[in-house]
Short mmCIF file of C-alpha atoms in Angstrom, two decimals:
data_model
loop_
_atom_site.label_atom_id
_atom_site.label_comp_id
_atom_site.label_asym_id
_atom_site.label_seq_id
_atom_site.Cartn_x
_atom_site.Cartn_y
_atom_site.Cartn_z
CA MET A 303 86.45 -4.24 34.20
CA LYS A 304 83.69 -6.22 35.91
CA THR A 305 81.65 -3.04 36.26
CA LEU A 306 81.92 -2.31 32.51
CA LYS A 307 80.75 -5.85 31.62
CA THR A 308 77.76 -5.53 33.92
CA ALA A 309 76.78 -2.23 32.30
CA PHE A 310 77.01 -3.79 28.83
CA ASN A 311 74.75 -6.69 29.80
CA LEU A 312 72.22 -4.29 31.26
CA LEU A 313 72.17 -2.19 28.05
CA SER A 314 71.62 -5.34 25.93
CA LEU A 315 68.76 -6.40 28.13
CA LEU A 316 67.08 -2.99 27.87
CA THR A 317 67.49 -3.03 24.09
CA LEU A 318 65.88 -6.47 23.80
CA CYS A 319 63.08 -5.36 26.06
CA PHE A 320 62.45 -2.31 23.85
CA ILE A 321 62.33 -4.46 20.75
CA ILE A 322 59.87 -6.86 22.36
CA ILE A 323 57.64 -4.06 23.63
CA ASN A 324 57.74 -2.22 20.30
CA CYS A 325 56.81 -5.32 18.28
CA SER A 326 54.01 -6.30 20.59
CA GLY A 327 52.54 -2.80 20.35
CA ASP A 328 52.01 -2.71 16.54
CA ASP A 329 48.16 -2.91 16.92
CA ASP A 330 48.04 -0.25 19.61
CA THR A 331 46.70 2.33 17.12
CA ALA A 332 44.95 4.21 19.87
CA GLY A 333 48.20 4.56 21.80
CA ASP A 334 46.47 3.61 25.00
CA GLY A 335 47.79 0.10 25.39
CA THR A 336 44.65 -1.55 23.87
CA THR A 337 44.51 -3.66 20.68
CA ASP A 338 42.10 -2.63 17.80
CA SER A 339 40.63 -5.34 15.47
CA VAL A 340 39.39 -4.90 11.88
CA THR A 341 35.57 -4.70 11.73
CA LEU A 342 32.91 -3.95 9.07
CA THR A 343 29.17 -3.97 9.86
CA THR A 344 25.85 -2.75 8.40
CA SER A 345 22.99 -1.08 10.23
CA VAL A 346 20.32 -3.31 8.63
CA SER A 347 20.07 -6.70 6.99
CA GLN A 348 17.19 -5.81 4.66
CA LEU A 349 15.36 -2.88 3.08
CA ASN A 350 11.72 -3.09 1.92
CA PHE A 351 10.52 -0.40 -0.48
CA SER A 352 7.00 0.94 -0.69
CA ASP A 353 5.01 0.19 -3.86
CA THR A 354 6.51 2.08 -6.80
CA ALA A 355 4.93 2.74 -10.19
CA ALA A 356 6.46 0.74 -13.03
CA ASN A 357 9.13 2.67 -14.96
CA GLU A 358 9.35 5.25 -12.21
CA THR A 359 11.86 5.66 -9.37
CA SER A 360 11.21 5.22 -5.69
CA GLN A 361 12.15 7.56 -2.89
CA ASP A 362 15.63 6.89 -1.49
CA ARG A 363 16.10 4.49 1.37
CA SER A 364 19.39 4.25 3.22
CA PHE A 365 21.53 2.23 5.57
CA SER A 366 24.97 2.78 7.10
CA ILE A 367 28.17 0.77 6.99
CA THR A 368 30.56 1.12 9.90
CA GLY A 369 34.18 -0.02 10.00
CA SER A 370 37.33 0.16 12.06
CA SER A 371 41.00 -0.33 11.20
CA LEU A 372 40.18 -0.79 7.50
CA VAL A 373 43.05 -0.14 5.08
CA SER A 374 41.58 -1.61 1.87
CA GLN A 375 38.92 -0.25 -0.50
CA ILE A 376 35.30 -1.21 0.19
CA ASP A 377 33.35 -2.36 -2.89
CA LEU A 378 29.54 -2.45 -3.06
CA SER A 379 27.29 -3.88 -5.77
CA ALA A 380 23.49 -3.99 -6.18
CA THR A 381 21.56 -6.61 -8.13
CA GLY A 382 18.08 -6.56 -9.63
CA ASN A 383 16.19 -3.32 -10.19
CA PHE A 384 18.09 -1.42 -7.51
CA GLU A 385 20.89 1.15 -7.56
CA ILE A 386 23.17 2.55 -4.86
CA SER A 387 24.91 5.85 -4.11
CA SER A 388 27.14 7.40 -1.47
CA ASP A 389 25.94 10.98 -2.12
CA ALA A 390 22.20 10.49 -2.92
CA VAL A 391 22.86 12.06 -6.33
CA ASN A 392 24.84 9.67 -8.50
CA PHE A 393 23.33 6.17 -8.53
CA SER A 394 24.61 3.01 -10.21
CA SER A 395 24.85 -0.72 -9.59
CA ASN A 396 28.44 -0.51 -8.33
CA LEU A 397 30.18 1.72 -5.83
CA SER A 398 33.65 1.92 -4.25
CA ILE A 399 34.51 3.73 -1.01
CA VAL A 400 37.93 4.53 0.42
CA PRO A 401 38.56 3.08 3.88
CA ASN A 402 38.84 6.44 5.65
CA ASP A 403 35.19 7.12 4.71
CA VAL A 404 34.09 3.90 6.39
CA ASN A 405 36.33 3.93 9.47
CA GLY A 406 33.59 5.48 11.49
CA SER A 407 30.34 5.37 9.53
CA SER A 408 29.18 5.99 5.96
CA THR A 409 25.60 6.26 4.61
CA ILE A 410 24.59 4.25 1.54
CA TYR A 411 21.49 5.35 -0.41
CA VAL A 412 19.38 2.89 -2.40
CA LYS A 413 16.74 3.44 -5.12
CA PHE A 414 14.19 1.00 -6.51
CA LEU A 415 13.54 1.21 -10.28
CA PRO A 416 10.86 -1.35 -11.29
CA ASP A 417 10.50 -1.77 -15.05
CA ALA A 418 7.31 -3.85 -14.84
CA ILE A 419 4.41 -4.70 -12.54
CA GLY A 420 5.26 -7.35 -9.97
CA ALA A 421 7.53 -8.27 -7.06
CA PHE A 422 11.27 -7.59 -7.23
CA GLN A 423 14.17 -8.78 -5.09
CA GLY A 424 17.80 -7.79 -5.03
CA VAL A 425 20.81 -7.57 -2.76
CA VAL A 426 23.58 -5.13 -1.91
CA THR A 427 26.86 -6.98 -1.41
CA ILE A 428 29.67 -5.28 0.55
CA GLN A 429 33.24 -6.57 0.18
CA SER A 430 36.69 -5.65 1.49
CA ALA A 431 40.03 -7.44 1.42
CA ASP A 432 40.31 -6.67 5.13
CA VAL A 433 37.40 -8.92 6.13
CA SER A 434 36.94 -12.58 5.32
CA THR A 435 33.14 -12.57 4.91
CA ASP A 436 31.03 -10.48 2.53
CA LEU A 437 28.14 -8.52 4.00
CA GLN A 438 24.71 -8.43 2.34
CA VAL A 439 21.57 -6.30 2.61
CA ALA A 440 18.46 -7.91 1.07
CA LEU A 441 16.24 -5.62 -1.03
CA SER A 442 12.57 -6.02 -2.02
CA GLY A 443 9.81 -3.94 -3.58
CA ASN A 444 6.68 -4.14 -5.72
CA GLY A 445 6.27 -2.53 -9.10
CA VAL A 446 2.69 -1.29 -9.40
CA PRO A 447 0.74 0.24 -12.28
CA VAL A 448 0.98 3.92 -13.10
CA ILE A 449 -2.24 5.59 -11.93
CA HIS A 450 -3.69 8.81 -13.31
CA ASN A 451 -6.15 10.34 -10.85
CA TYR A 452 -8.91 12.81 -11.73
CA GLN A 453 -11.02 14.61 -9.16
CA THR A 454 -14.53 15.50 -10.34
CA PHE A 455 -17.25 16.46 -7.82
CA ASN A 456 -15.53 17.80 -4.72
CA ARG A 457 -17.77 17.88 -1.64
CA GLU A 458 -20.74 18.79 -3.80
CA ARG A 459 -23.79 19.32 -1.60
CA VAL A 460 -26.82 17.29 -2.62
CA ALA A 461 -29.96 17.57 -0.50
CA PHE A 462 -33.61 18.56 -0.68
CA GLY A 463 -34.76 22.02 0.39
CA GLY A 464 -32.69 24.81 1.88
CA GLY A 465 -31.70 25.93 -1.59
CA PHE A 466 -30.15 22.55 -2.42
CA SER A 467 -30.98 19.97 -5.08
CA GLN A 468 -30.95 16.18 -5.03
CA THR A 469 -28.91 16.20 -8.24
CA SER A 470 -25.84 17.92 -9.63
CA VAL A 471 -24.67 17.80 -13.25
CA GLN A 472 -21.18 18.98 -14.20
CA SER A 473 -18.60 18.45 -16.94
CA TYR A 474 -14.97 17.47 -16.40
CA ASN A 475 -11.90 16.74 -18.49
CA LEU A 476 -10.80 13.16 -17.88
CA HIS A 477 -8.03 10.99 -19.34
CA ASN A 478 -7.70 11.22 -23.13
CA ASP A 479 -5.49 8.33 -24.24
CA LEU A 480 -6.94 4.97 -23.21
CA THR A 481 -4.64 2.76 -25.29
CA ASN A 482 -2.68 1.57 -22.25
CA ILE A 483 -5.41 1.89 -19.62
CA GLU A 484 -6.28 -1.52 -18.21
CA THR A 485 -8.74 -0.51 -15.48
CA ILE A 486 -10.80 2.50 -14.46
CA LYS A 487 -11.87 2.75 -10.82
CA MET A 488 -14.36 5.28 -9.46
CA TYR A 489 -14.52 6.31 -5.79
CA VAL A 490 -17.47 8.04 -4.12
CA LYS A 491 -16.77 9.72 -0.80
CA LEU A 492 -19.65 10.97 1.38
CA THR A 493 -19.06 13.69 3.95
CA CYS A 494 -21.55 14.93 6.51
CA PRO A 495 -22.22 18.66 6.18
CA THR A 496 -22.42 20.95 9.16
CA GLY A 497 -25.52 19.85 11.05
CA GLY A 498 -25.07 16.16 10.21
CA CYS A 499 -26.03 13.70 7.48
CA ASP A 500 -29.42 12.46 6.37
CA GLU A 501 -30.84 10.05 8.95
CA TRP A 502 -32.16 7.61 6.32
CA ASP A 503 -30.58 5.04 4.02
CA VAL A 504 -31.44 6.36 0.57
CA TYR A 505 -30.98 5.37 -3.06
CA ALA A 506 -28.12 7.17 -4.85
CA ASN A 507 -26.12 6.82 -8.05
CA VAL A 508 -23.61 8.34 -10.46
CA LYS A 509 -24.31 8.60 -14.18
CA VAL A 510 -22.32 9.54 -17.28
CA THR A 511 -23.85 11.13 -20.37
CA ASP A 512 -23.54 9.16 -23.61
CA VAL A 513 -22.77 11.94 -26.09
CA ALA A 514 -24.09 10.01 -29.10
CA SER A 515 -27.59 9.46 -27.68
CA GLY A 516 -27.79 12.08 -24.93
CA GLU A 517 -28.83 9.32 -22.53
CA ARG A 518 -27.43 9.06 -19.03
CA TYR A 519 -25.83 5.71 -18.22
CA GLU A 520 -25.72 4.49 -14.62
CA LEU A 521 -22.05 4.01 -13.73
CA ALA A 522 -22.72 2.84 -10.19
CA ARG A 523 -25.33 2.77 -7.44
CA PHE A 524 -24.99 2.92 -3.69
CA ILE A 525 -27.20 3.21 -0.62
CA THR A 526 -26.28 5.95 1.85
CA PRO A 527 -25.67 5.08 5.52
CA TYR A 528 -28.09 5.98 8.28
CA TRP A 529 -27.11 9.22 10.00
CA ASN A 530 -23.52 9.11 8.82
CA ASP A 531 -21.00 9.21 5.98
CA ASN A 532 -18.57 6.59 4.66
CA SER A 533 -15.43 8.11 6.15
CA GLN A 534 -14.52 4.67 7.54
CA LEU A 535 -13.49 3.81 3.99
CA ALA A 536 -10.23 5.54 3.06
CA ARG A 537 -11.47 6.56 -0.39
CA GLY A 538 -15.17 5.89 -0.03
CA PHE A 539 -17.20 3.44 -2.10
CA GLU A 540 -15.15 1.76 -4.86
CA PHE A 541 -16.49 0.76 -8.29
CA ASP A 542 -14.89 -0.80 -11.36
CA VAL A 543 -16.23 1.25 -14.29
CA THR A 544 -13.87 -0.04 -16.99
CA ASP A 545 -16.86 -1.14 -19.09
CA PHE A 546 -17.60 2.56 -19.70
CA LYS A 547 -14.09 3.44 -20.90
CA SER A 548 -15.37 4.49 -24.33
CA LEU A 549 -17.46 7.17 -22.57
CA LEU A 550 -15.01 8.14 -19.83
CA ASN A 551 -12.45 9.99 -21.91
CA GLY A 552 -11.91 13.63 -22.76
CA ASN A 553 -14.65 16.03 -21.74
CA VAL A 554 -17.33 14.10 -19.86
CA GLU A 555 -20.65 15.11 -18.30
CA LEU A 556 -21.44 13.42 -14.97
CA ARG A 557 -24.51 13.46 -12.75
CA ILE A 558 -24.77 12.57 -9.07
CA ARG A 559 -28.12 12.06 -7.35
CA THR A 560 -29.30 11.06 -3.89
CA GLU A 561 -32.89 10.64 -2.71
CA CYS A 562 -32.32 12.71 0.40
CA TRP A 563 -35.57 14.35 1.47
CA ASN A 564 -34.19 16.94 3.85
CA ALA A 565 -31.80 19.89 3.69
CA ARG A 566 -28.93 18.02 5.37
CA GLY A 567 -28.14 15.50 2.68
CA TYR A 568 -24.49 14.85 1.86
CA GLU A 569 -21.36 16.42 0.49
CA VAL A 570 -20.33 14.08 -2.34
CA SER A 571 -16.86 13.73 -3.85
CA VAL A 572 -16.12 11.57 -6.89
CA ASP A 573 -12.69 10.76 -8.29
CA PHE A 574 -11.35 8.33 -10.90
CA ASP A 575 -8.18 6.25 -11.13
CA TYR A 576 -7.03 5.40 -14.67
CA ILE A 577 -4.69 2.46 -14.11
CA GLU A 578 -2.09 1.69 -16.75
CA GLY A 579 -1.56 -1.86 -17.96
CA THR A 580 -2.37 -4.11 -20.88
CA PRO A 581 -6.12 -3.97 -21.63
CA ASP A 582 -7.89 -7.27 -22.22
CA TYR A 583 -9.08 -5.81 -25.53
CA ALA A 584 -8.11 -2.60 -27.29
CA TYR A 585 -11.66 -1.38 -28.03
CA TYR A 586 -14.87 -1.32 -26.00
CA GLY A 587 -18.46 -0.46 -26.84
CA ILE A 588 -21.39 -0.18 -24.40
CA THR A 589 -25.11 0.17 -25.10
CA ARG A 590 -27.98 0.62 -22.69
CA VAL A 591 -30.49 -2.24 -22.50
CA LEU A 592 -32.71 -1.25 -19.54
CA ASN A 593 -32.80 2.08 -17.67
CA TYR A 594 -35.45 2.05 -14.94
CA ASP A 595 -32.88 3.51 -12.59
CA ASN A 596 -33.70 7.15 -11.92
CA GLY A 597 -34.84 6.51 -8.38
CA SER A 598 -36.30 3.87 -6.10
CA ALA A 599 -39.91 4.43 -7.22
CA ALA A 600 -38.78 4.81 -10.84
CA GLY A 601 -38.03 1.11 -10.88
CA VAL A 602 -40.14 -1.69 -12.26
CA PRO A 603 -43.28 -2.33 -10.15
CA TYR A 604 -43.07 -5.81 -8.66
CA GLY A 605 -45.99 -8.19 -8.26
CA VAL A 606 -48.48 -6.07 -10.22
CA ALA A 607 -49.28 -5.39 -13.85
CA HIS A 608 -47.17 -2.60 -15.35
CA THR A 609 -46.22 -1.07 -18.70
CA LYS A 610 -42.44 -1.21 -18.41
CA ASP A 611 -40.92 -3.33 -21.15
CA LEU A 612 -38.27 -5.81 -20.02
CA THR A 613 -37.61 -7.38 -23.45
CA ARG A 614 -35.10 -6.26 -26.07
CA SER A 615 -33.53 -7.39 -29.32
CA ILE A 616 -29.73 -7.08 -29.33
CA SER A 617 -27.44 -7.27 -32.37
CA VAL A 618 -23.70 -7.79 -31.77
CA PRO A 619 -21.13 -6.46 -34.27
CA ALA A 620 -19.36 -9.03 -36.44
CA ASN A 621 -15.88 -8.36 -35.04
CA ALA A 622 -16.81 -8.73 -31.37
CA GLN A 623 -14.39 -10.97 -29.49
CA SER A 624 -16.16 -10.75 -26.13
CA THR A 625 -19.72 -9.90 -25.07
CA HIS A 626 -21.23 -9.54 -21.62
CA LEU A 627 -24.18 -8.01 -19.79
CA ARG A 628 -23.79 -5.58 -16.91
CA THR A 629 -26.73 -5.14 -14.50
CA ILE A 630 -27.42 -3.22 -11.30
CA ILE A 631 -30.62 -4.01 -9.40
CA SER A 632 -31.92 -3.33 -5.91
CA GLY A 633 -35.36 -3.70 -4.33
CA TRP A 634 -37.54 -1.08 -2.68
CA GLY A 635 -40.87 -1.15 -0.86
CA GLN A 636 -42.54 -2.78 2.12
CA ALA A 637 -45.38 -4.80 0.64
CA ALA A 638 -46.29 -7.91 2.67
CA SER A 639 -44.92 -10.83 0.67
CA GLY A 640 -46.79 -13.76 2.15
CA ASP A 641 -43.40 -15.49 2.49
CA ALA A 642 -43.08 -17.86 5.44
CA ASP A 643 -40.34 -15.66 6.91
CA GLY A 644 -42.62 -12.59 6.71
CA ARG A 645 -40.05 -10.52 4.79
CA THR A 646 -41.57 -7.67 2.79
CA CYS A 647 -40.96 -6.92 -0.88
CA ALA A 648 -38.92 -5.80 -2.51
CA GLU A 649 -36.51 -4.45 0.13
CA TRP A 650 -36.39 -7.55 2.29
CA CYS A 651 -37.79 -10.53 0.36
CA PHE A 652 -35.10 -12.79 -1.10
CA ARG A 653 -35.70 -13.45 -4.78
CA THR A 654 -33.92 -15.03 -7.77
CA HIS A 655 -34.42 -13.41 -11.17
CA ASP A 656 -33.67 -14.95 -14.56
CA VAL A 657 -32.07 -13.42 -17.63
CA LEU A 658 -33.57 -15.08 -20.68
CA ILE A 659 -31.56 -15.21 -23.90
CA ASN A 660 -33.56 -16.35 -26.92
CA GLY A 661 -36.25 -17.49 -24.52
CA ALA A 662 -34.02 -19.73 -22.41
CA ASN A 663 -32.75 -19.11 -18.88
CA MET A 664 -29.06 -18.32 -19.30
CA PHE A 665 -28.16 -16.19 -16.27
CA GLN A 666 -29.57 -15.79 -12.77
CA HIS A 667 -29.40 -12.93 -10.30
CA ASP A 668 -29.77 -14.02 -6.69
CA LEU A 669 -30.96 -11.11 -4.53
CA ALA A 670 -29.83 -12.73 -1.32
CA PRO A 671 -28.17 -11.60 1.95
CA LEU A 672 -24.83 -9.79 1.65
CA GLY A 673 -23.92 -9.77 5.34
CA CYS A 674 -24.97 -6.23 6.22
CA ALA A 675 -23.82 -6.62 9.84
CA SER A 676 -20.19 -6.98 8.67
CA ASN A 677 -20.27 -3.74 6.67
CA PRO A 678 -17.14 -1.70 7.57
CA VAL A 679 -19.38 1.39 7.48
CA ASN A 680 -20.70 0.34 10.88
CA ASN A 681 -21.23 3.72 12.55
CA GLN A 682 -24.88 3.95 11.48
CA ALA A 683 -26.50 4.10 14.91
CA PRO A 684 -29.33 4.38 15.61
CA GLY A 685 -30.26 3.15 12.12
CA ASN A 686 -31.50 -0.34 11.31
CA TRP A 687 -28.43 -1.15 9.20
CA MET A 688 -27.45 -4.64 10.40
CA PRO A 689 -30.32 -6.88 9.18
CA ASP A 690 -29.84 -8.30 5.67
CA ARG A 691 -31.70 -6.74 2.79
CA ALA A 692 -32.39 -8.46 -0.52
CA GLY A 693 -29.10 -8.03 -2.36
CA TRP A 694 -27.97 -4.72 -0.87
CA CYS A 695 -27.09 -3.05 2.43
CA PRO A 696 -27.34 0.45 3.89
CA GLY A 697 -24.02 2.25 3.58
CA MET A 698 -22.69 -0.05 0.86
CA GLU A 699 -22.18 -0.29 -2.90
CA VAL A 700 -25.05 -2.03 -4.70
CA PRO A 701 -23.44 -5.05 -6.43
CA THR A 702 -22.75 -4.91 -10.16
CA ARG A 703 -23.76 -8.21 -11.78
CA ILE A 704 -21.64 -9.32 -14.75
CA ASP A 705 -23.00 -12.04 -17.05
CA ASN A 706 -20.41 -13.31 -19.55
CA PHE A 707 -21.46 -15.13 -22.70
CA THR A 708 -19.39 -18.25 -23.27
CA SER A 709 -18.96 -17.31 -26.93
CA SER A 710 -18.22 -13.92 -28.48
CA MET A 711 -21.78 -13.72 -29.94
CA ALA A 712 -20.15 -11.96 -32.91
CA GLY A 713 -22.56 -11.16 -35.74
CA THR A 714 -25.61 -12.55 -33.95
CA THR A 715 -28.95 -11.05 -32.98
CA PHE A 716 -30.60 -12.41 -29.85
CA THR A 717 -33.58 -11.62 -27.68
CA PHE A 718 -33.14 -10.47 -24.09
CA GLU A 719 -35.72 -10.60 -21.31
CA TYR A 720 -35.35 -9.80 -17.63
CA ASP A 721 -37.71 -12.09 -15.75
CA PHE A 722 -38.57 -11.39 -12.10
CA GLU A 723 -39.36 -14.32 -9.85
CA ASP A 724 -43.12 -14.81 -9.79
CA TRP A 725 -44.96 -13.10 -6.95
CA THR A 726 -48.31 -11.33 -6.68
CA ASN A 727 -48.68 -8.22 -4.57
CA THR A 728 -52.06 -8.53 -2.84
CA THR A 729 -51.59 -5.40 -0.72
CA THR A 730 -52.04 -1.70 -1.40
CA ASP A 731 -48.35 -1.09 -0.64
CA GLU A 732 -46.02 -0.61 -3.59
CA SER A 733 -42.91 -2.58 -4.42
CA PHE A 734 -40.22 -1.71 -7.01
CA TYR A 735 -37.04 -2.99 -8.61
CA PRO A 736 -34.95 -0.11 -9.95
CA ILE A 737 -32.72 -1.68 -12.62
CA SER A 738 -30.15 -0.71 -15.22
CA SER A 739 -28.63 -3.11 -17.70
CA PHE A 740 -26.03 -2.76 -20.48
CA VAL A 741 -24.48 -4.90 -23.19
CA VAL A 742 -20.70 -4.55 -23.52
CA VAL A 743 -18.74 -5.68 -26.58
CA LYS A 744 -14.94 -5.79 -26.91
CA SER A 745 -12.46 -6.33 -29.73
CA ASP A 746 -8.84 -5.82 -30.70
CA THR A 747 -10.05 -4.04 -33.84
CA PRO A 748 -12.17 -0.86 -33.88
CA ILE A 749 -15.71 -1.84 -32.95
CA THR A 750 -19.15 -0.27 -33.14
CA ARG A 751 -21.56 -0.66 -30.27
CA ALA A 752 -24.17 -3.37 -30.15
CA THR A 753 -27.59 -2.31 -31.42
CA VAL A 754 -30.46 -2.55 -28.95
CA ILE A 755 -34.08 -2.40 -30.16
CA ASP A 756 -37.05 -2.10 -27.78
#
């Protein structure tokens, strides 16, 4: 009897022990005696998107969420101009994932969809009933303008001799609809041909043909580098040519020219970016005022008597809402100036020129140092590229000078005169100022160009 009682007590003890062990082992999901905890993590805390054109969609970016011991659904939501997906196909602002797809790791794809130009922020929030704290991934990106790019001259060889020419004239089809074009940028890329580039810094420009008059308008001017190209600039020289938008549409004739005097010269590429946005005014008109710009020695002689007329009469249409002058000028020549600093004219001598409107000084153009030594096109050895010239530098864009009238000038006629700073050339050396100048009118109603009379 005592033996039976002892056996019963032992069985009860073993049963209790089994119950205790079984209860304490509920979290031993691995069956190895360890205890698993519920976890949910993300691989990143933020995603930054590259610039994306407004009303277009970015490339996908992604991050992963990793969980363990999850039994509840995982819910994700995206705010702002961002959408999420688990398959990189179907995107929306909300997404749910079953726990088995997250116990391990799951990839979440994100798109950026800017609907305007500017900076955007958003956040992906990740929630589950199994965790007490929501997870978040910060999102950011910039909406940028839509850009239409047009390649024109493509490594066109311009040189002198060897069967080459200093100029090339070709026609191209450019953007047609300018109603939503805010800005037009032009890029000029110089490439050294086999055998190397011209060793001199020379005058060069790009012109567009005005169909109505047959005249060629100087879009931009640049000075080539010594011995080298401008490959240190990702896209070459950059120019804002929006003022010419009435000419830069549809089929357009362009001319490039460099004053290279050897057969090496340059390979020149020119392309245009038409950048969408809200134009300042719906309609533009541009008229040539001065055009002594077909070469360095084709400029206005400086310090001597000459026959080039620098006065004009300009009539502005009655519906003009904005009027400005656009001028490009650079000096050439090595005539001794008599200046105390010994700088020669007109390449080196610093001068200030006046623009007279109705006989009064209204605008000034200061042909002063530009900091040639800091030019990013700095591989011009052994050329003399570092000393400051008068308002330009070797291997750099010649500045475009914009003079804005404080009133619209609508319906007025005024006199224009370009007045060089007084100086008399007492040497036999020649000095020149190649110059181009235009009057630009703008309006939100269709506008005719200003009338310019010599």
